[in-house]
mmCIF file of C-alpha atoms and ligand atoms in Angstrom:
data_model
loop_
_atom_site.group_PDB
_atom_site.id
_atom_site.type_symbol
_atom_site.label_atom_id
_atom_site.label_comp_id
_atom_site.label_asym_id
_atom_site.label_seq_id
_atom_site.Cartn_x
_atom_site.Cartn_y
_atom_site.Cartn_z
ATOM 1 C CA MET A 12 -110.590 60.552 -120.446
ATOM 2 C CA ASN A 13 -112.601 63.380 -119.044
ATOM 3 C CA THR A 14 -112.186 63.754 -115.304
ATOM 4 C CA ASN A 15 -113.185 66.903 -113.505
ATOM 5 C CA LEU A 16 -111.508 66.530 -110.142
ATOM 6 C CA ASP A 17 -109.820 69.932 -110.184
ATOM 7 C CA SER A 18 -112.986 71.862 -110.897
ATOM 8 C CA ILE A 19 -115.206 70.492 -108.131
ATOM 9 C CA LYS A 20 -115.669 72.305 -104.850
ATOM 10 C CA VAL A 21 -116.421 70.594 -101.583
ATOM 11 C CA ASP A 22 -119.980 70.716 -100.188
ATOM 12 C CA ARG A 23 -119.840 72.185 -96.702
ATOM 13 C CA PRO A 24 -122.427 73.439 -94.195
ATOM 14 C CA GLU A 25 -123.647 76.985 -94.777
ATOM 15 C CA ILE A 26 -122.092 79.715 -92.691
ATOM 16 C CA ILE A 27 -122.897 83.333 -91.812
ATOM 17 C CA THR A 28 -120.004 85.739 -92.190
ATOM 18 C CA THR A 29 -121.854 88.977 -91.391
ATOM 19 C CA ASP A 30 -123.086 90.268 -88.035
ATOM 20 C CA VAL A 31 -126.251 88.506 -86.947
ATOM 21 C CA ASP A 32 -129.188 89.959 -85.127
ATOM 22 C CA ALA A 33 -129.350 87.345 -82.372
ATOM 23 C CA ILE A 34 -129.819 86.714 -78.655
ATOM 24 C CA SER A 35 -126.573 85.737 -76.914
ATOM 25 C CA PHE A 36 -127.229 82.869 -74.509
ATOM 26 C CA TYR A 37 -125.212 82.511 -71.279
ATOM 27 C CA ARG A 38 -125.848 79.809 -68.693
ATOM 28 C CA LYS A 39 -127.597 82.006 -66.112
ATOM 29 C CA MET A 40 -130.194 83.273 -68.563
ATOM 30 C CA ASP A 41 -133.784 82.118 -68.788
ATOM 31 C CA ILE A 42 -133.478 79.104 -71.078
ATOM 32 C CA LYS A 43 -137.234 78.610 -71.513
ATOM 33 C CA ALA A 44 -137.709 82.175 -72.768
ATOM 34 C CA THR A 45 -134.703 81.841 -75.082
ATOM 35 C CA VAL A 46 -136.068 78.648 -76.635
ATOM 36 C CA LYS A 47 -139.491 80.254 -77.041
ATOM 37 C CA ASP A 48 -137.856 83.089 -78.985
ATOM 38 C CA MET A 49 -135.937 80.593 -81.084
ATOM 39 C CA ILE A 50 -139.119 78.743 -82.027
ATOM 40 C CA ALA A 51 -140.683 82.089 -82.914
ATOM 41 C CA GLY A 52 -137.896 82.700 -85.449
ATOM 42 C CA ARG A 53 -135.029 84.459 -83.620
ATOM 43 C CA TYR A 54 -131.400 83.418 -83.886
ATOM 44 C CA VAL A 55 -129.610 82.490 -80.657
ATOM 45 C CA ILE A 56 -125.847 82.326 -80.166
ATOM 46 C CA ALA A 57 -124.486 79.705 -77.756
ATOM 47 C CA GLU A 58 -121.863 81.658 -75.804
ATOM 48 C CA GLU A 59 -119.172 80.816 -73.251
ATOM 49 C CA PHE A 60 -119.388 76.982 -73.073
ATOM 50 C CA TYR A 61 -120.076 74.381 -75.773
ATOM 51 C CA SER A 62 -122.463 72.677 -73.342
ATOM 52 C CA ASN A 63 -124.708 75.768 -73.434
ATOM 53 C CA GLY A 64 -125.631 74.781 -76.979
ATOM 54 C CA LEU A 65 -126.455 71.258 -75.804
ATOM 55 C CA LEU A 66 -128.642 72.662 -73.015
ATOM 56 C CA ILE A 67 -130.632 74.748 -75.472
ATOM 57 C CA LEU A 68 -131.162 71.832 -77.846
ATOM 58 C CA GLY A 69 -132.317 69.684 -74.920
ATOM 59 C CA GLU A 70 -134.840 72.314 -73.880
ATOM 60 C CA LEU A 71 -136.001 72.747 -77.486
ATOM 61 C CA LYS A 72 -136.621 69.009 -77.773
ATOM 62 C CA LYS A 73 -138.612 69.027 -74.553
ATOM 63 C CA ARG A 74 -140.733 71.988 -75.571
ATOM 64 C CA LEU A 75 -141.512 70.660 -79.043
ATOM 65 C CA SER A 76 -142.393 67.214 -77.742
ATOM 66 C CA PHE A 77 -145.084 68.818 -75.563
ATOM 67 C CA LYS A 78 -146.436 70.499 -78.644
ATOM 68 C CA TYR A 79 -146.175 67.586 -81.128
ATOM 69 C CA THR A 80 -147.917 64.767 -79.314
ATOM 70 C CA ASP A 81 -149.108 62.824 -82.366
ATOM 71 C CA LYS A 82 -147.035 59.620 -82.347
ATOM 72 C CA SER A 83 -148.028 58.540 -85.873
ATOM 73 C CA PHE A 84 -145.373 58.495 -88.613
ATOM 74 C CA ARG A 85 -146.740 61.770 -89.989
ATOM 75 C CA GLY A 86 -146.907 63.404 -86.565
ATOM 76 C CA GLN A 87 -143.325 62.436 -85.801
ATOM 77 C CA ARG A 88 -142.163 63.735 -89.175
ATOM 78 C CA GLU A 89 -143.775 67.109 -88.370
ATOM 79 C CA TYR A 90 -142.009 67.096 -84.991
ATOM 80 C CA ARG A 91 -138.640 66.364 -86.651
ATOM 81 C CA ASN A 92 -139.177 69.098 -89.236
ATOM 82 C CA ALA A 93 -140.036 71.643 -86.544
ATOM 83 C CA PHE A 94 -136.961 70.625 -84.523
ATOM 84 C CA ARG A 95 -134.743 70.822 -87.581
ATOM 85 C CA LYS A 96 -135.957 74.281 -88.488
ATOM 86 C CA ALA A 97 -135.704 75.786 -85.016
ATOM 87 C CA SER A 98 -132.431 74.082 -84.042
ATOM 88 C CA HIS A 99 -130.677 75.576 -87.046
ATOM 89 C CA ARG A 100 -131.360 79.004 -85.545
ATOM 90 C CA LEU A 101 -128.932 78.118 -82.787
ATOM 91 C CA LEU A 102 -125.533 79.411 -83.868
ATOM 92 C CA ILE A 103 -122.000 79.120 -82.591
ATOM 93 C CA LYS A 104 -119.029 81.265 -83.429
ATOM 94 C CA VAL A 105 -115.896 79.986 -85.161
ATOM 95 C CA LYS A 106 -112.670 81.960 -84.949
ATOM 96 C CA ASP A 107 -109.388 80.902 -86.523
ATOM 97 C CA ASN A 108 -110.995 77.579 -87.458
ATOM 98 C CA LYS A 109 -111.871 76.743 -83.864
ATOM 99 C CA LEU A 110 -115.124 76.914 -81.915
ATOM 100 C CA ALA A 111 -114.937 80.163 -79.947
ATOM 101 C CA VAL A 112 -116.343 78.738 -76.673
ATOM 102 C CA LYS A 113 -114.815 76.862 -73.756
ATOM 103 C CA LYS A 114 -114.730 73.052 -73.454
ATOM 104 C CA ALA A 115 -115.527 72.601 -77.128
ATOM 105 C CA PRO A 116 -114.444 69.538 -79.097
ATOM 106 C CA LYS A 117 -111.727 69.932 -81.709
ATOM 107 C CA VAL A 118 -113.491 69.706 -85.052
ATOM 108 C CA GLY A 119 -110.809 69.410 -87.717
ATOM 109 C CA TRP A 120 -113.305 69.921 -90.544
ATOM 110 C CA LEU A 121 -113.542 73.603 -89.544
ATOM 111 C CA GLU A 122 -109.979 73.952 -90.729
ATOM 112 C CA LEU A 123 -110.155 71.659 -93.747
ATOM 113 C CA LEU A 124 -113.496 72.859 -95.133
ATOM 114 C CA TYR A 125 -113.127 76.604 -94.406
ATOM 115 C CA PRO A 126 -109.496 77.542 -95.092
ATOM 116 C CA ASP A 127 -110.736 80.745 -96.748
ATOM 117 C CA VAL A 128 -112.730 82.265 -93.827
ATOM 118 C CA SER A 129 -111.346 83.229 -90.444
ATOM 119 C CA GLU A 130 -114.462 84.236 -88.523
ATOM 120 C CA PHE A 131 -118.033 83.078 -88.967
ATOM 121 C CA TYR A 132 -121.165 81.630 -87.412
ATOM 122 C CA VAL A 133 -122.411 78.152 -88.151
ATOM 123 C CA SER A 134 -125.472 76.340 -86.872
ATOM 124 C CA PHE A 135 -124.978 74.186 -83.791
ATOM 125 C CA PRO A 136 -126.498 71.036 -85.374
ATOM 126 C CA ASP A 137 -124.109 71.420 -88.308
ATOM 127 C CA VAL A 138 -121.214 71.574 -85.860
ATOM 128 C CA GLN A 139 -122.501 68.420 -84.178
ATOM 129 C CA GLY A 140 -122.612 66.727 -87.600
ATOM 130 C CA MET A 141 -119.062 67.844 -88.389
ATOM 131 C CA ASN A 142 -117.903 66.746 -84.947
ATOM 132 C CA SER A 143 -119.259 63.236 -85.312
ATOM 133 C CA SER A 144 -117.864 62.951 -88.851
ATOM 134 C CA TRP A 145 -114.494 64.177 -87.590
ATOM 135 C CA GLN A 146 -114.387 61.472 -84.916
ATOM 136 C CA TRP A 147 -114.874 58.801 -87.605
ATOM 137 C CA TYR A 148 -112.278 60.435 -89.817
ATOM 138 C CA GLU A 149 -109.715 60.682 -87.012
ATOM 139 C CA LYS A 150 -110.306 57.238 -85.597
ATOM 140 C CA GLY A 151 -110.804 55.586 -88.985
ATOM 141 C CA LEU A 152 -113.148 52.796 -89.890
ATOM 142 C CA GLU A 153 -111.522 49.405 -89.587
ATOM 143 C CA VAL A 154 -112.621 47.125 -92.429
ATOM 144 C CA LYS A 155 -111.364 43.661 -91.674
ATOM 145 C CA THR A 156 -112.387 42.189 -95.054
ATOM 146 C CA LEU A 157 -109.945 44.598 -96.679
ATOM 147 C CA ASP A 158 -107.384 44.818 -93.914
ATOM 148 C CA ILE A 159 -107.714 48.571 -94.299
ATOM 149 C CA THR A 160 -108.660 51.448 -92.042
ATOM 150 C CA LEU A 161 -110.703 53.914 -94.068
ATOM 151 C CA LYS A 162 -110.971 57.603 -93.308
ATOM 152 C CA PRO A 163 -114.481 58.575 -94.445
ATOM 153 C CA TYR A 164 -114.655 62.139 -95.731
ATOM 154 C CA PHE A 165 -117.209 64.661 -94.464
ATOM 155 C CA GLY A 166 -120.644 64.219 -96.048
ATOM 156 C CA THR A 167 -119.878 60.818 -97.538
ATOM 157 C CA TYR A 168 -121.649 57.519 -97.031
ATOM 158 C CA PHE A 169 -119.679 54.758 -95.376
ATOM 159 C CA PRO A 170 -120.911 51.343 -94.264
ATOM 160 C CA THR A 171 -121.106 50.309 -90.630
ATOM 161 C CA ARG A 172 -121.956 46.681 -91.386
ATOM 162 C CA PHE A 173 -119.846 44.609 -93.679
ATOM 163 C CA ASP A 174 -121.915 41.657 -94.838
ATOM 164 C CA HIS A 175 -122.178 42.991 -98.375
ATOM 165 C CA LEU A 176 -118.406 43.368 -98.536
ATOM 166 C CA LYS A 177 -118.027 39.722 -97.584
ATOM 167 C CA LEU A 178 -120.418 38.771 -100.365
ATOM 168 C CA PHE A 179 -118.491 40.908 -102.852
ATOM 169 C CA ASP A 180 -115.245 39.380 -101.635
ATOM 170 C CA ARG A 181 -116.631 35.884 -102.211
ATOM 171 C CA TYR A 182 -117.538 36.870 -105.762
ATOM 172 C CA LEU A 183 -114.173 38.481 -106.494
ATOM 173 C CA LYS A 184 -112.204 35.518 -105.167
ATOM 174 C CA LYS A 185 -114.001 33.225 -107.632
ATOM 175 C CA TYR A 186 -114.026 35.666 -110.539
ATOM 176 C CA ASP A 187 -111.913 34.332 -113.396
ATOM 177 C CA GLY A 188 -112.881 36.714 -116.216
ATOM 178 C CA PRO A 189 -110.803 39.541 -117.703
ATOM 179 C CA LYS A 190 -109.689 42.306 -115.345
ATOM 180 C CA ASP A 191 -108.749 45.013 -117.840
ATOM 181 C CA ASN A 192 -111.357 47.664 -117.120
ATOM 182 C CA VAL A 193 -113.899 48.148 -114.381
ATOM 183 C CA ILE A 194 -116.333 50.960 -113.717
ATOM 184 C CA GLU A 195 -117.648 51.629 -110.229
ATOM 185 C CA ILE A 196 -120.727 53.809 -110.062
ATOM 186 C CA GLY A 197 -121.311 55.477 -106.671
ATOM 187 C CA VAL A 198 -117.825 55.071 -105.204
ATOM 188 C CA GLY A 199 -118.840 56.525 -101.783
ATOM 189 C CA SER A 200 -115.898 56.156 -99.431
ATOM 190 C CA GLY A 201 -114.059 53.957 -101.935
ATOM 191 C CA ILE A 202 -114.507 50.641 -100.215
ATOM 192 C CA LEU A 203 -115.549 48.507 -103.228
ATOM 193 C CA SER A 204 -112.915 50.030 -105.494
ATOM 194 C CA PHE A 205 -110.232 49.232 -102.919
ATOM 195 C CA GLN A 206 -111.569 45.697 -102.731
ATOM 196 C CA LEU A 207 -111.320 45.453 -106.528
ATOM 197 C CA ILE A 208 -107.712 46.655 -106.390
ATOM 198 C CA GLN A 209 -106.855 44.089 -103.729
ATOM 199 C CA ASN A 210 -108.237 41.451 -106.089
ATOM 200 C CA GLY A 211 -106.075 42.376 -109.037
ATOM 201 C CA PHE A 212 -108.102 45.036 -110.875
ATOM 202 C CA ASP A 213 -105.834 47.979 -111.440
ATOM 203 C CA ASN A 214 -107.696 50.066 -113.973
ATOM 204 C CA ILE A 215 -110.758 51.400 -112.219
ATOM 205 C CA TYR A 216 -112.959 54.222 -113.368
ATOM 206 C CA ALA A 217 -114.905 55.366 -110.293
ATOM 207 C CA THR A 218 -117.546 58.023 -110.140
ATOM 208 C CA ASP A 219 -120.116 59.536 -107.780
ATOM 209 C CA SER A 220 -122.719 62.293 -107.939
ATOM 210 C CA ASN A 221 -121.619 63.421 -104.470
ATOM 211 C CA LYS A 222 -118.643 65.786 -104.782
ATOM 212 C CA ASN A 223 -117.355 65.051 -101.281
ATOM 213 C CA ALA A 224 -117.201 61.331 -102.058
ATOM 214 C CA VAL A 225 -114.956 61.994 -105.054
ATOM 215 C CA ILE A 226 -112.767 64.460 -103.133
ATOM 216 C CA GLY A 227 -112.476 62.032 -100.203
ATOM 217 C CA VAL A 228 -111.613 58.985 -102.317
ATOM 218 C CA ASN A 229 -108.996 61.066 -104.112
ATOM 219 C CA GLU A 230 -107.338 61.719 -100.730
ATOM 220 C CA GLU A 231 -107.634 58.085 -99.723
ATOM 221 C CA THR A 232 -106.080 56.738 -102.928
ATOM 222 C CA LYS A 233 -103.031 58.924 -102.242
ATOM 223 C CA ARG A 234 -102.818 57.856 -98.592
ATOM 224 C CA LEU A 235 -103.136 54.161 -99.510
ATOM 225 C CA GLY A 236 -100.843 54.328 -102.534
ATOM 226 C CA TYR A 237 -103.584 53.428 -105.056
ATOM 227 C CA GLU A 238 -103.304 56.646 -107.041
ATOM 228 C CA ASP A 239 -102.384 55.146 -110.393
ATOM 229 C CA LYS A 240 -105.057 52.464 -110.209
ATOM 230 C CA ILE A 241 -108.169 54.670 -110.064
ATOM 231 C CA THR A 242 -109.510 57.429 -112.287
ATOM 232 C CA LEU A 243 -112.059 59.502 -110.415
ATOM 233 C CA ASN A 244 -114.933 61.514 -111.799
ATOM 234 C CA HIS A 245 -117.795 63.553 -110.406
ATOM 235 C CA GLY A 246 -121.060 63.120 -112.262
ATOM 236 C CA ASP A 247 -124.391 61.431 -112.650
ATOM 237 C CA LEU A 248 -124.050 57.694 -113.407
ATOM 238 C CA PHE A 249 -121.903 57.261 -116.565
ATOM 239 C CA GLU A 250 -121.578 60.983 -117.304
ATOM 240 C CA ASN A 251 -118.101 61.752 -118.828
ATOM 241 C CA CYS A 252 -117.292 58.040 -118.989
ATOM 242 C CA ASP A 253 -115.967 56.693 -122.271
ATOM 243 C CA VAL A 254 -114.811 53.327 -120.947
ATOM 244 C CA ASN A 255 -116.147 49.939 -122.011
ATOM 245 C CA ALA A 256 -115.834 47.643 -119.045
ATOM 246 C CA ASP A 257 -115.428 43.978 -118.178
ATOM 247 C CA LEU A 258 -117.242 44.710 -114.945
ATOM 248 C CA ILE A 259 -119.601 47.471 -113.874
ATOM 249 C CA VAL A 260 -120.061 47.583 -110.123
ATOM 250 C CA PHE A 261 -122.816 49.504 -108.308
ATOM 251 C CA ASN A 262 -123.912 49.392 -104.697
ATOM 252 C CA PRO A 263 -126.905 51.695 -105.159
ATOM 253 C CA PRO A 264 -129.215 53.236 -102.595
ATOM 254 C CA TRP A 265 -131.613 50.576 -101.337
ATOM 255 C CA ILE A 266 -134.840 52.425 -100.546
ATOM 256 C CA LYS A 267 -137.209 54.169 -102.958
ATOM 257 C CA ALA A 268 -137.606 57.821 -101.984
ATOM 258 C CA LYS A 269 -140.965 59.290 -101.097
ATOM 259 C CA HIS A 270 -139.473 62.738 -100.707
ATOM 260 C CA LYS A 271 -137.527 65.063 -102.977
ATOM 261 C CA LEU A 272 -133.905 64.025 -102.702
ATOM 262 C CA GLU A 273 -131.223 66.385 -101.485
ATOM 263 C CA GLU A 274 -127.701 66.331 -102.868
ATOM 264 C CA GLY A 275 -125.116 64.441 -100.811
ATOM 265 C CA ILE A 276 -125.724 61.617 -98.419
ATOM 266 C CA ASP A 277 -129.499 61.447 -99.005
ATOM 267 C CA LYS A 278 -128.765 59.942 -102.416
ATOM 268 C CA ALA A 279 -126.716 57.186 -100.819
ATOM 269 C CA MET A 280 -129.798 55.909 -98.986
ATOM 270 C CA TYR A 281 -132.727 56.686 -101.262
ATOM 271 C CA TYR A 282 -133.302 56.421 -104.999
ATOM 272 C CA GLU A 283 -135.633 58.182 -107.381
ATOM 273 C CA GLU A 284 -137.947 56.119 -109.568
ATOM 274 C CA GLU A 285 -135.820 56.694 -112.676
ATOM 275 C CA LEU A 286 -132.390 55.810 -111.219
ATOM 276 C CA PHE A 287 -132.434 52.098 -112.090
ATOM 277 C CA PRO A 288 -133.931 52.361 -115.616
ATOM 278 C CA ARG A 289 -131.328 55.052 -116.398
ATOM 279 C CA PHE A 290 -128.535 52.964 -114.884
ATOM 280 C CA PHE A 291 -129.394 49.821 -116.880
ATOM 281 C CA GLU A 292 -129.816 51.720 -120.124
ATOM 282 C CA GLN A 293 -126.417 53.410 -119.772
ATOM 283 C CA ALA A 294 -124.717 50.282 -118.398
ATOM 284 C CA ALA A 295 -125.738 48.385 -121.550
ATOM 285 C CA GLN A 296 -123.784 50.953 -123.546
ATOM 286 C CA HIS A 297 -120.647 50.717 -121.395
ATOM 287 C CA LEU A 298 -120.332 46.964 -121.107
ATOM 288 C CA LYS A 299 -118.081 44.770 -123.255
ATOM 289 C CA PRO A 300 -120.001 41.970 -125.031
ATOM 290 C CA ASP A 301 -118.834 39.439 -122.416
ATOM 291 C CA GLY A 302 -118.906 41.939 -119.547
ATOM 292 C CA LYS A 303 -120.891 41.650 -116.329
ATOM 293 C CA ILE A 304 -122.837 44.011 -114.104
ATOM 294 C CA VAL A 305 -122.427 43.426 -110.373
ATOM 295 C CA LEU A 306 -125.067 44.989 -108.165
ATOM 296 C CA ILE A 307 -125.249 44.911 -104.419
ATOM 297 C CA PHE A 308 -128.745 45.190 -103.048
ATOM 298 C CA SER A 309 -130.814 44.242 -100.028
ATOM 299 C CA ASN A 310 -134.324 43.376 -98.965
ATOM 300 C CA LEU A 311 -134.181 46.296 -96.510
ATOM 301 C CA ALA A 312 -137.113 48.115 -98.156
ATOM 302 C CA GLN A 313 -139.392 45.087 -97.735
ATOM 303 C CA VAL A 314 -138.108 44.406 -94.216
ATOM 304 C CA VAL A 315 -138.897 47.922 -92.991
ATOM 305 C CA GLY A 316 -142.372 47.697 -94.500
ATOM 306 C CA GLU A 317 -141.943 49.681 -97.718
ATOM 307 C CA ASP A 318 -144.071 48.292 -100.524
ATOM 308 C CA SER A 319 -141.509 48.823 -103.281
ATOM 309 C CA THR A 320 -140.503 46.114 -105.741
ATOM 310 C CA ASN A 321 -136.925 45.047 -106.393
ATOM 311 C CA PRO A 322 -135.696 47.198 -109.319
ATOM 312 C CA ILE A 323 -133.224 44.508 -110.463
ATOM 313 C CA ILE A 324 -135.952 41.902 -110.794
ATOM 314 C CA GLU A 325 -138.054 44.515 -112.619
ATOM 315 C CA GLU A 326 -135.234 45.059 -115.123
ATOM 316 C CA LEU A 327 -134.771 41.316 -115.720
ATOM 317 C CA ARG A 328 -138.504 40.799 -116.103
ATOM 318 C CA ASN A 329 -139.380 43.738 -118.309
ATOM 319 C CA ASN A 330 -136.549 44.731 -120.592
ATOM 320 C CA GLY A 331 -134.897 41.648 -122.100
ATOM 321 C CA ARG A 332 -131.460 43.293 -122.091
ATOM 322 C CA PHE A 333 -129.771 41.174 -119.436
ATOM 323 C CA ARG A 334 -129.960 37.694 -118.024
ATOM 324 C CA LYS A 335 -129.265 36.677 -114.427
ATOM 325 C CA ASP A 336 -125.807 35.135 -114.196
ATOM 326 C CA LEU A 337 -125.590 34.789 -110.410
ATOM 327 C CA HIS A 338 -127.552 35.712 -107.290
ATOM 328 C CA LEU A 339 -125.929 35.383 -103.863
ATOM 329 C CA THR A 340 -127.515 36.331 -100.542
ATOM 330 C CA ARG A 341 -126.276 36.619 -97.015
ATOM 331 C CA GLU A 342 -128.012 37.368 -93.747
ATOM 332 C CA VAL A 343 -127.135 40.673 -92.154
ATOM 333 C CA ARG A 344 -125.791 40.387 -88.650
ATOM 334 C CA ALA A 345 -126.157 43.067 -85.984
ATOM 335 C CA SER A 346 -123.147 45.373 -86.066
ATOM 336 C CA SER A 347 -122.041 44.372 -82.574
ATOM 337 C CA ARG A 348 -123.282 42.412 -79.594
ATOM 338 C CA ARG A 349 -124.138 45.636 -77.847
ATOM 339 C CA THR A 350 -126.240 47.135 -80.659
ATOM 340 C CA LYS A 351 -128.932 44.570 -81.237
ATOM 341 C CA ARG A 352 -130.912 45.280 -84.371
ATOM 342 C CA GLU A 353 -134.557 46.085 -83.852
ATOM 343 C CA ASP A 354 -136.754 43.082 -84.400
ATOM 344 C CA ASN A 355 -138.214 44.203 -87.695
ATOM 345 C CA ARG A 356 -134.749 44.118 -89.269
ATOM 346 C CA LYS A 357 -133.892 40.609 -88.190
ATOM 347 C CA ASN A 358 -134.732 39.106 -91.597
ATOM 348 C CA GLU A 359 -132.530 41.519 -93.470
ATOM 349 C CA LYS A 360 -130.409 40.013 -96.227
ATOM 350 C CA VAL A 361 -127.867 41.500 -98.569
ATOM 351 C CA GLU A 362 -127.866 40.355 -102.161
ATOM 352 C CA LEU A 363 -125.265 40.279 -104.892
ATOM 353 C CA TRP A 364 -126.615 40.164 -108.410
ATOM 354 C CA VAL A 365 -124.541 39.476 -111.505
ATOM 355 C CA LEU A 366 -126.202 40.327 -114.799
ATOM 356 C CA ALA A 367 -124.839 39.576 -118.278
ATOM 357 C CA PRO A 368 -126.039 40.967 -121.616
ATOM 358 C CA LYS A 369 -128.393 38.651 -123.497
ATOM 359 C CA LYS A 370 -126.789 37.374 -126.694
ATOM 360 C CA LYS A 371 -128.545 38.664 -129.804
HETATM 361 C C1 SAM B 14 -124.996 52.948 -100.850
HETATM 362 S S1 SAM B 14 -123.788 54.105 -101.336
HETATM 363 C C2 SAM B 14 -122.443 52.992 -101.759
HETATM 364 C C3 SAM B 14 -121.083 53.609 -101.580
HETATM 365 C C4 SAM B 14 -119.924 52.629 -101.728
HETATM 366 N N1 SAM B 14 -119.808 52.144 -103.074
HETATM 367 C C5 SAM B 14 -120.079 51.469 -100.753
HETATM 368 O O1 SAM B 14 -120.368 50.364 -101.201
HETATM 369 O O2 SAM B 14 -119.903 51.691 -99.540
HETATM 370 C C6 SAM B 14 -124.385 54.648 -102.912
HETATM 371 C C7 SAM B 14 -123.505 55.683 -103.587
HETATM 372 O O3 SAM B 14 -124.052 55.965 -104.887
HETATM 373 C C8 SAM B 14 -124.000 57.365 -105.117
HETATM 374 N N2 SAM B 14 -125.022 57.715 -106.114
HETATM 375 C C9 SAM B 14 -126.358 57.784 -105.952
HETATM 376 N N3 SAM B 14 -126.961 58.173 -107.088
HETATM 377 C C10 SAM B 14 -125.971 58.334 -108.015
HETATM 378 C C11 SAM B 14 -125.952 58.749 -109.387
HETATM 379 N N4 SAM B 14 -127.075 59.055 -110.031
HETATM 380 N N5 SAM B 14 -124.758 58.827 -110.006
HETATM 381 C C12 SAM B 14 -123.597 58.530 -109.355
HETATM 382 N N6 SAM B 14 -123.555 58.146 -108.056
HETATM 383 C C13 SAM B 14 -124.727 58.055 -107.391
HETATM 384 C C14 SAM B 14 -124.223 57.969 -103.742
HETATM 385 O O4 SAM B 14 -123.761 59.300 -103.674
HETATM 386 C C15 SAM B 14 -123.440 57.006 -102.848
HETATM 387 O O5 SAM B 14 -122.105 57.390 -102.682
#
């Protein structure tokens, strides 16, 4: 089987390895003037203390919120875009894989993602992203349904609520079909594949279009001792896959994109119009005659006011390839007592769909 694990390179934040024409910011300097320059297009380097970078971002937020007063969805999107653009002009220096300022957090990704460069500049927001990802990676994500602590790799989707895993678990516990071959599309941080393994599937072909997901799950399978149970591949949907499966599992993105999708985590949340038609067409070619497709979905799009239709219902209604074998739903609970979900998400439900090919 074709797997391309050795040839893929990790996606990491962009860095600058040359000298930069920039203003060096120290605490006693005029922060307002510095931020004004940054908005006008100049690079700024946060020097001396990590908190200097935080101060600048705070001031930038304040200044832009005076300018972007339109509270409509569009107005707020313009504000976010302006913040994103200007904040990435704030740089911080990395030397010997560490942030070269005082009182900085230890960000292990600087070592793991940049073993080949010893000195460079990286944008402050990118460092914040790496820092938060590193905390999750270090601490691990405890998944009680699996009795596993996952270490989500940088730039990879991982769930923070587990209702869909409980639904999948319920399905797997009752599943009494053959367990010879299973394909998981969109492996993410590996959670569903590990759940399949714990339920007796030991020949899993797992794939993702996000390189970091594939690299991360490869690490995890070694750490958890699942190496010989999963074959990993980087690619779009069933690209490189020559397996015919008893089960095809996909927890796809749940919201239809209105923007052009970026590679990486964006594609874990949002889908392009053609994703589902392409998935179903290819799935039909990779399913054994008695095989099943298991899809995890949600009414999230409807709950947050998007007017999109459910692409699984569309497939069942329009194409005559599959019939509905099972449809389970479960209410989504708030992730903890402290983080109450906003009201408009209180009717959120996760769904598990099982589709079987129609007999000819
Ligand atoms: C919602 S996440 C699910 C991840 C994981 N299976 C889970 O349940 O936590 C969707 C995953 O599908 C991947 N994905 C999106 N479009 C894809 C495509 N065309 N081909 C392969 N994977 C894709 C994303 O990169 C992401 O990892």
